[in-house]
Coordinates of C-alpha atoms and ligand atoms in Angstrom, one line a residue:
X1 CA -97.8 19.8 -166.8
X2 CA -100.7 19.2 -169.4
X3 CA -100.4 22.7 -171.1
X4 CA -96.5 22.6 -171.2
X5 CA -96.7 19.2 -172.7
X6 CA -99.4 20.9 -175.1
X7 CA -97.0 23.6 -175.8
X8 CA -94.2 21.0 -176.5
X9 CA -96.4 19.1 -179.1
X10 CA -97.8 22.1 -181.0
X11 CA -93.8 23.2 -180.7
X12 CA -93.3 19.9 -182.9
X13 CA -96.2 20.4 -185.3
X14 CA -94.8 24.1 -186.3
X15 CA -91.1 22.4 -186.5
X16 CA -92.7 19.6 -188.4
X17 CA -94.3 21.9 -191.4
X18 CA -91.1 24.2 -191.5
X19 CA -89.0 21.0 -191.9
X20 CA -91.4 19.8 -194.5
X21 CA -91.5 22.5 -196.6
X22 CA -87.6 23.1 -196.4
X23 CA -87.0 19.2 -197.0
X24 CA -89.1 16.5 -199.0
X25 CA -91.4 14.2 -198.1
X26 CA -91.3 12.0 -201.7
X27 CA -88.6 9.7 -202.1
X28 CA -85.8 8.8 -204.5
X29 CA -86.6 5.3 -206.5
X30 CA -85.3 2.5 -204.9
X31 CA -83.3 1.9 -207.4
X32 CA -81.6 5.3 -207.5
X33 CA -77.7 5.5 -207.2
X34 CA -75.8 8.2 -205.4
X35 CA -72.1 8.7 -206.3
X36 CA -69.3 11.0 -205.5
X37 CA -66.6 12.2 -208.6
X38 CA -63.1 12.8 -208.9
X39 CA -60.2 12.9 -211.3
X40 CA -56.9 11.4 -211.4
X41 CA -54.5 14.7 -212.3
X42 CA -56.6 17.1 -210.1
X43 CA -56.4 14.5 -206.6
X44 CA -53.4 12.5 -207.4
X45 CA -50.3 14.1 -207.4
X46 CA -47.1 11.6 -207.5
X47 CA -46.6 13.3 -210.8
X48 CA -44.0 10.6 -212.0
X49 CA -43.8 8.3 -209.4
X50 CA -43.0 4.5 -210.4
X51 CA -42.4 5.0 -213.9
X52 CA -45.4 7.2 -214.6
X53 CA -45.0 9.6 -217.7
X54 CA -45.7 13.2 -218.2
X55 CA -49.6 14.9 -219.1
X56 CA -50.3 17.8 -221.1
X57 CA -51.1 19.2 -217.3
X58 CA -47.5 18.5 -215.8
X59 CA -46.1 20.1 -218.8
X60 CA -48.8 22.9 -218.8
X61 CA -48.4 23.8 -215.2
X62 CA -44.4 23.6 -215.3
X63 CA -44.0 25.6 -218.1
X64 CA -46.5 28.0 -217.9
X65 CA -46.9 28.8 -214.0
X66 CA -47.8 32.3 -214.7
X67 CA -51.3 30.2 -216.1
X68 CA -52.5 29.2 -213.0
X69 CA -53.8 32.0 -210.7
X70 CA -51.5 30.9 -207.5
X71 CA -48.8 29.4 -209.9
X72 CA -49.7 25.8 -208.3
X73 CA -49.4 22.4 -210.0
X74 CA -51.0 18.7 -209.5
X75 CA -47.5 17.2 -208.2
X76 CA -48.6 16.6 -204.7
X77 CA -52.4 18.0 -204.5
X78 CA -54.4 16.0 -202.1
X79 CA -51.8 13.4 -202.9
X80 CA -54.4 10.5 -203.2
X81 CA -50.9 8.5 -205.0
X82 CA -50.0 7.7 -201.3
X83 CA -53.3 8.4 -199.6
X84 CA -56.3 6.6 -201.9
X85 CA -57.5 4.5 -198.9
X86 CA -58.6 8.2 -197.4
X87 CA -60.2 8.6 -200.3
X88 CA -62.2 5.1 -200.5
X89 CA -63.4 5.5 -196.7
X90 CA -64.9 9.1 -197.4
X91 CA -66.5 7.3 -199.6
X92 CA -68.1 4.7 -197.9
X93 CA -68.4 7.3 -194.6
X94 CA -71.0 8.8 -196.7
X95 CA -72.8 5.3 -198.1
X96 CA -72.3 6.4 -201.3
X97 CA -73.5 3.6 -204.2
X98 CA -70.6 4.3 -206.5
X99 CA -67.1 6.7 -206.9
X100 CA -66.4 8.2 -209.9
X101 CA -62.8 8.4 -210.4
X102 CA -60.8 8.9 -213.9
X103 CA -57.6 6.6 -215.1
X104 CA -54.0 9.0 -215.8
X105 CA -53.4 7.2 -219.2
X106 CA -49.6 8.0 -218.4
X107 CA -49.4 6.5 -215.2
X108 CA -50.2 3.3 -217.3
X109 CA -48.9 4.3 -220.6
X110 CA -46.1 6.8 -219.9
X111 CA -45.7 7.3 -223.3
X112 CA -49.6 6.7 -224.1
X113 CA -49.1 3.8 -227.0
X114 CA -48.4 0.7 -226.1
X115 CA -44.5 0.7 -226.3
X116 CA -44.3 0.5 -222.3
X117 CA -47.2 -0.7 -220.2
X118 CA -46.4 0.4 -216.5
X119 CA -47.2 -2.4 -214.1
X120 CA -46.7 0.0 -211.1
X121 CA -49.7 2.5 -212.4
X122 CA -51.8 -1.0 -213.2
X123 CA -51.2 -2.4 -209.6
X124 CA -52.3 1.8 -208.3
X125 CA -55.7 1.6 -209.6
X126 CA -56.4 -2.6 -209.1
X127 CA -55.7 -1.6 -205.1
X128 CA -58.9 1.5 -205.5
X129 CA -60.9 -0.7 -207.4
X130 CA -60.3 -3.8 -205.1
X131 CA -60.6 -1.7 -202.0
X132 CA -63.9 -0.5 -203.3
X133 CA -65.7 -3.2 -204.7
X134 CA -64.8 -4.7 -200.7
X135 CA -66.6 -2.0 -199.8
X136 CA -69.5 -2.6 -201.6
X137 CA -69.2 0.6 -203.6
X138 CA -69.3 0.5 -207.3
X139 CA -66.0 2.0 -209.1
X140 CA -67.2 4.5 -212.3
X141 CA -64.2 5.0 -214.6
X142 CA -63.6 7.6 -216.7
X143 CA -60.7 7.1 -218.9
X144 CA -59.9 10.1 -220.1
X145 CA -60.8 13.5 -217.9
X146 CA -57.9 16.0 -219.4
X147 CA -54.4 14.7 -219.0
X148 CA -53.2 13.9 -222.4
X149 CA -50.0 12.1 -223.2
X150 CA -47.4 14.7 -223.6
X151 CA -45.9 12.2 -226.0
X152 CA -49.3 12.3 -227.8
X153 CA -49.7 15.5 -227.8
X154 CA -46.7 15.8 -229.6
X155 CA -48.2 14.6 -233.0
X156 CA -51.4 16.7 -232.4
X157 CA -53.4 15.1 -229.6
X158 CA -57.0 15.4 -230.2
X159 CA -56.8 17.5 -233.8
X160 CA -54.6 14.5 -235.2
X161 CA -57.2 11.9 -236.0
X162 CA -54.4 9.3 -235.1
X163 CA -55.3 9.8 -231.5
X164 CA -58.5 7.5 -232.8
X165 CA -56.3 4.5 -232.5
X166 CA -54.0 5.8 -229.2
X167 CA -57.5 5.7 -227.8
X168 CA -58.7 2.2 -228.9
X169 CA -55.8 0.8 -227.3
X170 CA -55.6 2.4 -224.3
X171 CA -59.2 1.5 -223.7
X172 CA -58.4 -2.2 -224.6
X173 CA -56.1 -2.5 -222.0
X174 CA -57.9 -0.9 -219.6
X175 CA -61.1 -2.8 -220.2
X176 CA -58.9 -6.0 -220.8
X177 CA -57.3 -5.7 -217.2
X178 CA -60.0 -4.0 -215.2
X179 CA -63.2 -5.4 -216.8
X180 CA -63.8 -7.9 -214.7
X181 CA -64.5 -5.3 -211.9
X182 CA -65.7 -2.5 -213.4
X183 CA -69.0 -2.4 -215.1
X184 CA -69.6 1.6 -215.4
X185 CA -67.1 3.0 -217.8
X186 CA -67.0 6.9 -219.1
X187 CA -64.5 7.3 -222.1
X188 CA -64.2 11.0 -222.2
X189 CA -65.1 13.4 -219.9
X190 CA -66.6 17.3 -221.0
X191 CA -64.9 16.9 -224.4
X192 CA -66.5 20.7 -225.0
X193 CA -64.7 21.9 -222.0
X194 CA -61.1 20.9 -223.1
X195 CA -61.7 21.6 -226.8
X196 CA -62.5 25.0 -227.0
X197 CA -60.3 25.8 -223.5
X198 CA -57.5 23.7 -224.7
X199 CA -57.6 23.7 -228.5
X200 CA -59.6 26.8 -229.4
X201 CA -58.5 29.0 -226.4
X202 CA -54.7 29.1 -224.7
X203 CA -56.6 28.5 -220.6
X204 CA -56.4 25.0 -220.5
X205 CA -53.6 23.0 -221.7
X206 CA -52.7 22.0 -224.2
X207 CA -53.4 25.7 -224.9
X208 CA -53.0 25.6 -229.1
X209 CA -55.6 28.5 -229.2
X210 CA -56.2 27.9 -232.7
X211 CA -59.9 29.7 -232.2
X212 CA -62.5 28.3 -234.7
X213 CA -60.6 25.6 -235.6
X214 CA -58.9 23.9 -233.4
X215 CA -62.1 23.1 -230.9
X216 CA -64.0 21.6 -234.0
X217 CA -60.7 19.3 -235.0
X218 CA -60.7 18.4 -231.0
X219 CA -64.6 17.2 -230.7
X220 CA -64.4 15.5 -233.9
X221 CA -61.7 13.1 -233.1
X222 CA -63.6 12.6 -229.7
X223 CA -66.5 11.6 -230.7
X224 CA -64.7 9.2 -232.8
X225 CA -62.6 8.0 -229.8
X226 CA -65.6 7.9 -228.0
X227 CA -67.4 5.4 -230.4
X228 CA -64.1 3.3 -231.2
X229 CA -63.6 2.5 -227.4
X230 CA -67.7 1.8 -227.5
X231 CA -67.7 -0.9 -230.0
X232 CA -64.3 -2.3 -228.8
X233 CA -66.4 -2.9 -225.6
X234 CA -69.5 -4.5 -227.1
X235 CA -67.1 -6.4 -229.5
X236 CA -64.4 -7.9 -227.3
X237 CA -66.0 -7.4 -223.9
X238 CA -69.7 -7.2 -223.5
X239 CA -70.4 -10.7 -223.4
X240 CA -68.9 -11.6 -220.7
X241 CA -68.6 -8.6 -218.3
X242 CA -71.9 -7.1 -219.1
X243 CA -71.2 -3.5 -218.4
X244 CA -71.9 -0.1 -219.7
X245 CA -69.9 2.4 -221.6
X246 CA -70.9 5.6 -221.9
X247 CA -69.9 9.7 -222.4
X248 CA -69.7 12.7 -219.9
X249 CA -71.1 15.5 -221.9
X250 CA -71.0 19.4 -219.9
X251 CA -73.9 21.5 -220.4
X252 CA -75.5 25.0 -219.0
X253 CA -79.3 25.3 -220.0
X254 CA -79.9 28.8 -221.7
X255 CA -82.9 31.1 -221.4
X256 CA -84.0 34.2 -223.5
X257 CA -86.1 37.4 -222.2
X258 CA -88.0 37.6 -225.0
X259 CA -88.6 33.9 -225.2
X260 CA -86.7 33.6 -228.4
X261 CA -86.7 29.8 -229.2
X262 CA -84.6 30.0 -232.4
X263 CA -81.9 31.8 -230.6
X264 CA -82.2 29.3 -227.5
X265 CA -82.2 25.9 -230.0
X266 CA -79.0 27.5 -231.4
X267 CA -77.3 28.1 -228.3
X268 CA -78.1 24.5 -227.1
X269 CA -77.5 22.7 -230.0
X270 CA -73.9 24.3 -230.7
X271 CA -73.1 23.5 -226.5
X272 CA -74.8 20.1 -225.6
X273 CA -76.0 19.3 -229.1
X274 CA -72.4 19.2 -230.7
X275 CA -71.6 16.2 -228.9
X276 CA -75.0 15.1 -228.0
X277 CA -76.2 14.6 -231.5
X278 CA -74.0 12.7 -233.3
X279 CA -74.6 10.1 -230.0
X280 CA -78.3 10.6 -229.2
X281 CA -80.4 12.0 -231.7
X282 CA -82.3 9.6 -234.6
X283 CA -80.2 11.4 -237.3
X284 CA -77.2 11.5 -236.3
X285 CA -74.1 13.7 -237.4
X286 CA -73.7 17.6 -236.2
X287 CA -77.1 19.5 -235.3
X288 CA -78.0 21.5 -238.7
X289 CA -77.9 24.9 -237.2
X290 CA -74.4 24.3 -236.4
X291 CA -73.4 22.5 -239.9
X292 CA -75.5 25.6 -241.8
X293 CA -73.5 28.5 -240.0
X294 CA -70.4 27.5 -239.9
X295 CA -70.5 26.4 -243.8
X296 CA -72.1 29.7 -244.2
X297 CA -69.6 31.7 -242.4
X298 CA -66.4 29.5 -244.0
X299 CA -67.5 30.4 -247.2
X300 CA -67.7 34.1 -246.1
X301 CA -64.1 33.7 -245.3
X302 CA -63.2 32.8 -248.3
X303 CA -62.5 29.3 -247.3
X304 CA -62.8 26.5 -249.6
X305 CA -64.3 24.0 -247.2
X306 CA -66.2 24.4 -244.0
X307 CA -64.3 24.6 -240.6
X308 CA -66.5 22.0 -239.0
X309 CA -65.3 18.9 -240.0
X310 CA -67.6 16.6 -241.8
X311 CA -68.5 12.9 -241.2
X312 CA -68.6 10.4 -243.7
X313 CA -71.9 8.1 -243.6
X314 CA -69.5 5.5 -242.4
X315 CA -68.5 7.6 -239.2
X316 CA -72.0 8.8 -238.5
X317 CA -73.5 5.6 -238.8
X318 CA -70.5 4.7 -236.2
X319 CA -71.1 6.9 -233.4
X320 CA -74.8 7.0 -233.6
X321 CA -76.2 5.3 -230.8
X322 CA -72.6 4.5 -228.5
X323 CA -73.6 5.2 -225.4
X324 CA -75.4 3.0 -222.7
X325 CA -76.3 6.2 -220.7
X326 CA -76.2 9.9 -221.2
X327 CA -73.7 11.4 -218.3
X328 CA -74.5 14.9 -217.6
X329 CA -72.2 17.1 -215.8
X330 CA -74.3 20.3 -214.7
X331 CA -73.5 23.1 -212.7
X332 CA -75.4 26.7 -213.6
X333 CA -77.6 28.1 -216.9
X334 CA -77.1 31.7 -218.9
X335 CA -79.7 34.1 -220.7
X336 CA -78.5 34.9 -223.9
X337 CA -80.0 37.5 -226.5
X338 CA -79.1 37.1 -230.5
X339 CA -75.5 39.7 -230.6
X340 CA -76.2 42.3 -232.8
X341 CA -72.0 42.4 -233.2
X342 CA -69.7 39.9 -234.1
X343 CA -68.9 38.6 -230.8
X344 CA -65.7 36.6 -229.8
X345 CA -62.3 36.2 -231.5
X346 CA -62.3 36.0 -235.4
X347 CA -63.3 33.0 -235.9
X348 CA -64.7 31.1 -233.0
X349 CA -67.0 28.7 -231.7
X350 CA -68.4 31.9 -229.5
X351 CA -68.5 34.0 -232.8
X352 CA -70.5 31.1 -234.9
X353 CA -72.6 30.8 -232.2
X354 CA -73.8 34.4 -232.4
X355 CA -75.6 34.9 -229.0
X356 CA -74.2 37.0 -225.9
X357 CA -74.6 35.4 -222.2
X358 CA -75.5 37.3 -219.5
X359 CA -76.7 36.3 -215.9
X360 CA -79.3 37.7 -213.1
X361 CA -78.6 39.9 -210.7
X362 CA -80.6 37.4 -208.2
X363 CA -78.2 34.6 -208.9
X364 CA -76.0 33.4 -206.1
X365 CA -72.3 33.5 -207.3
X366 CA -70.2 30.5 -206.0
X367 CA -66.6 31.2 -205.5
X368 CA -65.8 30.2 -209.4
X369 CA -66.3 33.6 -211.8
X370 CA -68.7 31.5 -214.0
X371 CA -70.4 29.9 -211.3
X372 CA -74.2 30.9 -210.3
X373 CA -77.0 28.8 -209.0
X374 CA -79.4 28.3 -211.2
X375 CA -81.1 25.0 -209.8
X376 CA -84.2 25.3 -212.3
X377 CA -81.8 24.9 -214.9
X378 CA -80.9 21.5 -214.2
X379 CA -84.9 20.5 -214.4
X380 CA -84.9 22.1 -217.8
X381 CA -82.3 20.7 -219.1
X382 CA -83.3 17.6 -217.9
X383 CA -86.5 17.9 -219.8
X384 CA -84.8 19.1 -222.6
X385 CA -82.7 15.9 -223.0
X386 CA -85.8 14.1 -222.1
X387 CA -87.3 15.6 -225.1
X388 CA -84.3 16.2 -227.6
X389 CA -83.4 12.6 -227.2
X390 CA -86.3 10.3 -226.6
X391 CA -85.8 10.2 -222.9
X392 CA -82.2 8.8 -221.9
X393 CA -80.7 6.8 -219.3
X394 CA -78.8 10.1 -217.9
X395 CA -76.5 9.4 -214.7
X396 CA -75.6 13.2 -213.9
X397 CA -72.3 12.5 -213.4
X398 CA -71.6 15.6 -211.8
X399 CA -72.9 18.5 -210.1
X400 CA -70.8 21.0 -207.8
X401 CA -70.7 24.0 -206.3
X402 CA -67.4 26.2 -205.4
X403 CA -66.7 28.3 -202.4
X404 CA -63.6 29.3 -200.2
X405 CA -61.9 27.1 -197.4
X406 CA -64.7 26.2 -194.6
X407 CA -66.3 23.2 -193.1
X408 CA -69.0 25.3 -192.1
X409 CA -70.0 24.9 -196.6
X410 CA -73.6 26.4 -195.8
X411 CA -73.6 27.5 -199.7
X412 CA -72.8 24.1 -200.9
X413 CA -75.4 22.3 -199.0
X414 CA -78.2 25.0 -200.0
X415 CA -76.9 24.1 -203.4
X416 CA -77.4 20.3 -203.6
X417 CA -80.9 20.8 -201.2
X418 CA -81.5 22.9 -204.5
X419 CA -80.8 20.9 -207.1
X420 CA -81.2 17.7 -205.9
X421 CA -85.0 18.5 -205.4
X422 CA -85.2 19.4 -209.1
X423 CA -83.7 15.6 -209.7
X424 CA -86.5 14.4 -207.9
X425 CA -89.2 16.5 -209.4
X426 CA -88.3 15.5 -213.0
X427 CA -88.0 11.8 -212.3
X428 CA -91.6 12.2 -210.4
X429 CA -93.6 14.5 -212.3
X430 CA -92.4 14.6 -215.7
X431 CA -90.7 10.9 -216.0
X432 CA -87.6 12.1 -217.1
X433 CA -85.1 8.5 -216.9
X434 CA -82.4 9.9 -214.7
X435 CA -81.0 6.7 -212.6
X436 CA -77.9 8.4 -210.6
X437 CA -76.6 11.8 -209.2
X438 CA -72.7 12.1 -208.3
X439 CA -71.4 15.2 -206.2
X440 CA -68.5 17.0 -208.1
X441 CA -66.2 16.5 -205.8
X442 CA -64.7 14.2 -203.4
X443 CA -62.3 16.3 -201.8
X444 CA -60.7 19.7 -202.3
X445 CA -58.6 19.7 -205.8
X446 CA -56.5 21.2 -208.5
X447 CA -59.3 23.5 -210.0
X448 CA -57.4 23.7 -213.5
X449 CA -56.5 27.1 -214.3
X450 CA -57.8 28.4 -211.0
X451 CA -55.5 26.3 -208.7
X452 CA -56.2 25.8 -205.4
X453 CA -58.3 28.7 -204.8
X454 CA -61.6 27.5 -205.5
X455 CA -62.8 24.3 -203.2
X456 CA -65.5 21.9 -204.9
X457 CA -64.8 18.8 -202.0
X458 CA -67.5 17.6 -199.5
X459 CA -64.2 17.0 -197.6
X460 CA -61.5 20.1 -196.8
X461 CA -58.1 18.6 -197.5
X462 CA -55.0 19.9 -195.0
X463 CA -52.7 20.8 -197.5
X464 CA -50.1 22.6 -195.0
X465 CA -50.0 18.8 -193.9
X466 CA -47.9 16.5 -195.5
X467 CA -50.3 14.1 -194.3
X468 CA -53.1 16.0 -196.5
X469 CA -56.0 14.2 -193.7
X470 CA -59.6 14.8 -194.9
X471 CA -62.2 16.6 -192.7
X472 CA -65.8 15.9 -193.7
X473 CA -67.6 19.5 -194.2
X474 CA -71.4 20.2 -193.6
X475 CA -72.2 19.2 -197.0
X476 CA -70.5 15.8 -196.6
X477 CA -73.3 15.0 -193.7
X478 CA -75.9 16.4 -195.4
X479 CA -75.4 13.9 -198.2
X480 CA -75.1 11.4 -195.5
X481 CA -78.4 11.9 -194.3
X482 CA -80.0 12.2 -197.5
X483 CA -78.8 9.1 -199.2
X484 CA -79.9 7.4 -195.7
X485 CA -83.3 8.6 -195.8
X486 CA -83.4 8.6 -199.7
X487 CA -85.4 11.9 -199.8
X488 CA -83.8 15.5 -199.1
X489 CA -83.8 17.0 -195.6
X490 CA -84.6 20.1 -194.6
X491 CA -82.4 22.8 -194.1
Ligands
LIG501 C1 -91.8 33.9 -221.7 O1 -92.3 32.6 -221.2 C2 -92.6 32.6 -219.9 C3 -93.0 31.2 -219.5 O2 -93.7 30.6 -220.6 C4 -93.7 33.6 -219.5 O3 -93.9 33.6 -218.2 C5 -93.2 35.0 -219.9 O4 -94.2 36.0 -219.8 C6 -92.8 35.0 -221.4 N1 -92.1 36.3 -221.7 C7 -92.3 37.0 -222.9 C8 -91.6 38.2 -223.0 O5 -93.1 36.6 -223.7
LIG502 C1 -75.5 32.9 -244.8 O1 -74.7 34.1 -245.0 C2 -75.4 35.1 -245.7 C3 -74.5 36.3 -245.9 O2 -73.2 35.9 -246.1 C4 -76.7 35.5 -245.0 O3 -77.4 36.4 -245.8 C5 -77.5 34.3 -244.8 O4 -78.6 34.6 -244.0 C6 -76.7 33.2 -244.0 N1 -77.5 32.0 -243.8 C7 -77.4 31.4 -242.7 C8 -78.2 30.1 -242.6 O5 -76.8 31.7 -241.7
LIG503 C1 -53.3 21.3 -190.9 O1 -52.1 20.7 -190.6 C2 -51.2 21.5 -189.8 C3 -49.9 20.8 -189.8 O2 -50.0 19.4 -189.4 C4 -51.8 21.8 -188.5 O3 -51.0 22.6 -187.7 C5 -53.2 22.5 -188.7 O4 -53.8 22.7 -187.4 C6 -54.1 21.7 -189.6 N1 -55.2 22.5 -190.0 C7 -56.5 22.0 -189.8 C8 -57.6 22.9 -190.2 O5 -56.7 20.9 -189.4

């Protein structure tokens, strides 16, 4: 009896160091917020139901099936139109703090100005908020995450600095009839991602490919956007709802063999610093590498002006310092060594940049080609912001990993044991000022050109089922457990 009870408590000791060296004995600050992401044209579906008008992704994906690897489409996906109350209680199963989800401009404004405001789309996203804020779960907007206005794209979308304006009013009227609710607000989402996909490359829609042009054009009328719907907020709004508005900004952190640290500066400043500085830095404007090398290389073309845009003193002086918080969306890192060949198409944001990418053979691929896990990356980028920009709010806004179809999503919890315990160490050891950490994503979606065959969700969705019910996977209880202990448990 004594020595089996013995046995049995040396049993626990041995399970009790494995668990705490797999897991985490320190704990998240108490004022810490966990969130969960989503966005509106990859859950959605109900394409154009009650009045709502057509994206650059409804026309992308119509038109061009052959771009999408299984020819599928956001008309139904997880079908969140008819099913959003599924959506709220996987939120609150998991006692999450917040849910990220984005606005469809043209389920508001179907023709994205203010000709026709849609009641219907208004009422769609009241019944979300309402249902969350019930729930004691704090809604995150973000107003624009990818789905255009077909009828603005029409006179140029993001390279037609008209959109500028497009974009002050749609924020107006969402701040104006959602304000008194919601007091986190993201205006663009990864404006990198759809400018050199969508602009400067022919994968994401609107797919103009106009390579080393169009992607500058694109982030320069976002940034603008950006700091337009800022000020609006701070003007009009601030005073009495007392929120925050801020930017979602997509970033990779880049290392170099030979610890090259020109080379690595360039590479970050032409990725995160392109929108980052003009926002967060003391100066202001474009990061000099990028405004020297692409000057340098124009003029080599025999160009008469520079293909990145400039900003008058008036526009930098505008955008500098619009953003209550720096949202991060991370998901893996690169090496990169200085190209000795021209590298990309002629010209390019690739080919100004200069530097190849390569990854390590000991990285774990997710199911996504560009996906590895890389979770010191996130702590170094973290101290990299912490350093670059005198030590931001951040909210990492998201952070993901992609496999195939199982609730058994062993790789995706390894992944957030991984990174979420760099989180911890930056806020602990090297007071970085990160306040919140939201899982990329909710429930299986519309991957963009990749369809449905890469899953991001903490929840499978049935989509055989017209009823599309969400099972919660592994991952969704590990998050469970973590935000209920507020430190990381062992796996
Ligand atoms: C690069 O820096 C790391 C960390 O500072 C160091 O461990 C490594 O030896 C360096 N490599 C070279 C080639 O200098
Ligand atoms: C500018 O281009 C010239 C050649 O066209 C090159 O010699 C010089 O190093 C370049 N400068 C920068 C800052 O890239
Ligand atoms: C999905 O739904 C279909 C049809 O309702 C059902 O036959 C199937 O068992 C479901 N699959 C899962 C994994 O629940």
């Amino acid at each position: 009896m004594f020595l089996s009870r013995l046995i049995y408590i040396f049993t626990i000791f041995i399970v009790e160091i494995v668990v705490a060296k797999n897991g985490s004995s320190q704990h998240f600050p108490e004022n810490f917020l966990f969130g969960v992401s989503s966005s509106a044209y990859q859950i959605e579906g109900g394409w154009d139901s009650d009045g709502k008008g057509p994206s650059i992704w409804d026309e992308f994906t119509h038109l061009h099936p052959e771009k999408i690897v299984d020819r599928q489409n956001g008309d139904v996906g997880a079908n969140s139109y008819e099913y959003y109350l599924d959506d709220v209680e996987a939120v609150k199963s998991l006692n999450m703090n917040f849910y990220r989800f984005s606005i469809s401009w043209t389920r508001i404004l179907p023709t994205g100005d203010l000709t026709q405001v849609n009641e219907k789309g208004i009422e769609y996203y009241n019944k979300i908020i309402n249902k969350l804020i019930e729930y004691k779960i704090e809604p995150m907007v973000t107003m624009y995450h990818f789905d255009l206005p077909a009828h603005l794209q029409l006179l140029g979308g993001f390279a037609n600095s008209a959109i500028v304006q497009y974009f002050e009013e749609y924020a107006n009227l969402l701040f104006n009839r959602f304000g008194d609710r919601v007091k986190y607000w993201i205006t663009i989402n990864e404006a990198a991602e759809f400018c050199v996909k969508g602009y400067g490359g022919k994968i994401h829609a609107p797919g103009i490919n106009a390579h080393g042009k169009g992607e500058y054009l694109c982030v320069h009328n976002a940034l603008k956007s950006h700091a337009v719907a800022y000020h609006l907020y701070k003007r009009e709004y601030y005073n009495q709802y007392k929120g925050q508005v801020g930017i979602a900004l997509d970033s990779s952190f880049f290392y170099s063999d030979s610890n090259d640290t020109v080379v690595v500066n360039r590479e970050m400043q032409f990725t995160l610093g392109w929108i980052a500085h003009p926002i967060f830095s003391s100066d202001g404007d474009y990061p000099a590498v990028m405004i020297d090398r692409i000057a340098n290389h124009s003029k080599a073309e025999g160009r008469l002006v520079s293909r990145l845009p400039t900003f008058s003193n008036h526009w930098k002086r505008t955008i500098q310092g619009t953003s209550d918080f720096f949202g991060l969306n991370y998901y893996t890192s690169r090496y990169i060594r200085e190209s000795l060949e021209p590298i990309g198409e002629n010209p390019s944001v690739a080919r100004d940049r200069g530097n190849e990418r390569f990854t390590k053979p000991e990285w774990i691929k997710g199911a996504s080609d560009w996906l590895y896990s890389v979770p010191k990356g996130l702590g170094d980028l973290l101290r990299w912001i912490k350093a670059e920009y005198n030590n931001p709010e951040v909210i990492i806004t998201e952070n993901g990993w992609s496999d195939d179809d199982r609730l058994e999503d062993d790789s995706r919890v390894t992944y957030f044991h991984d990174h979420l315990e760099q989180v911890l160490d930056v806020i602990l050891n090297n007071g970085c000022n990160v306040k919140a950490f939201s899982v990329w994503s909710l429930v299986d979606n519309f991957e963009w050109s990749q369809g449905y065959t890469e899953k991001f969700g903490m929840f499978f969705v049935n989509m055989s089922s017209p009823r599309k019910e969400r099972i919660p996977k592994k991952s969704a209880y590990f998050m469970e457990e973590l935000i209920k202990k507020r430190s990381i448990p062992g796996i």
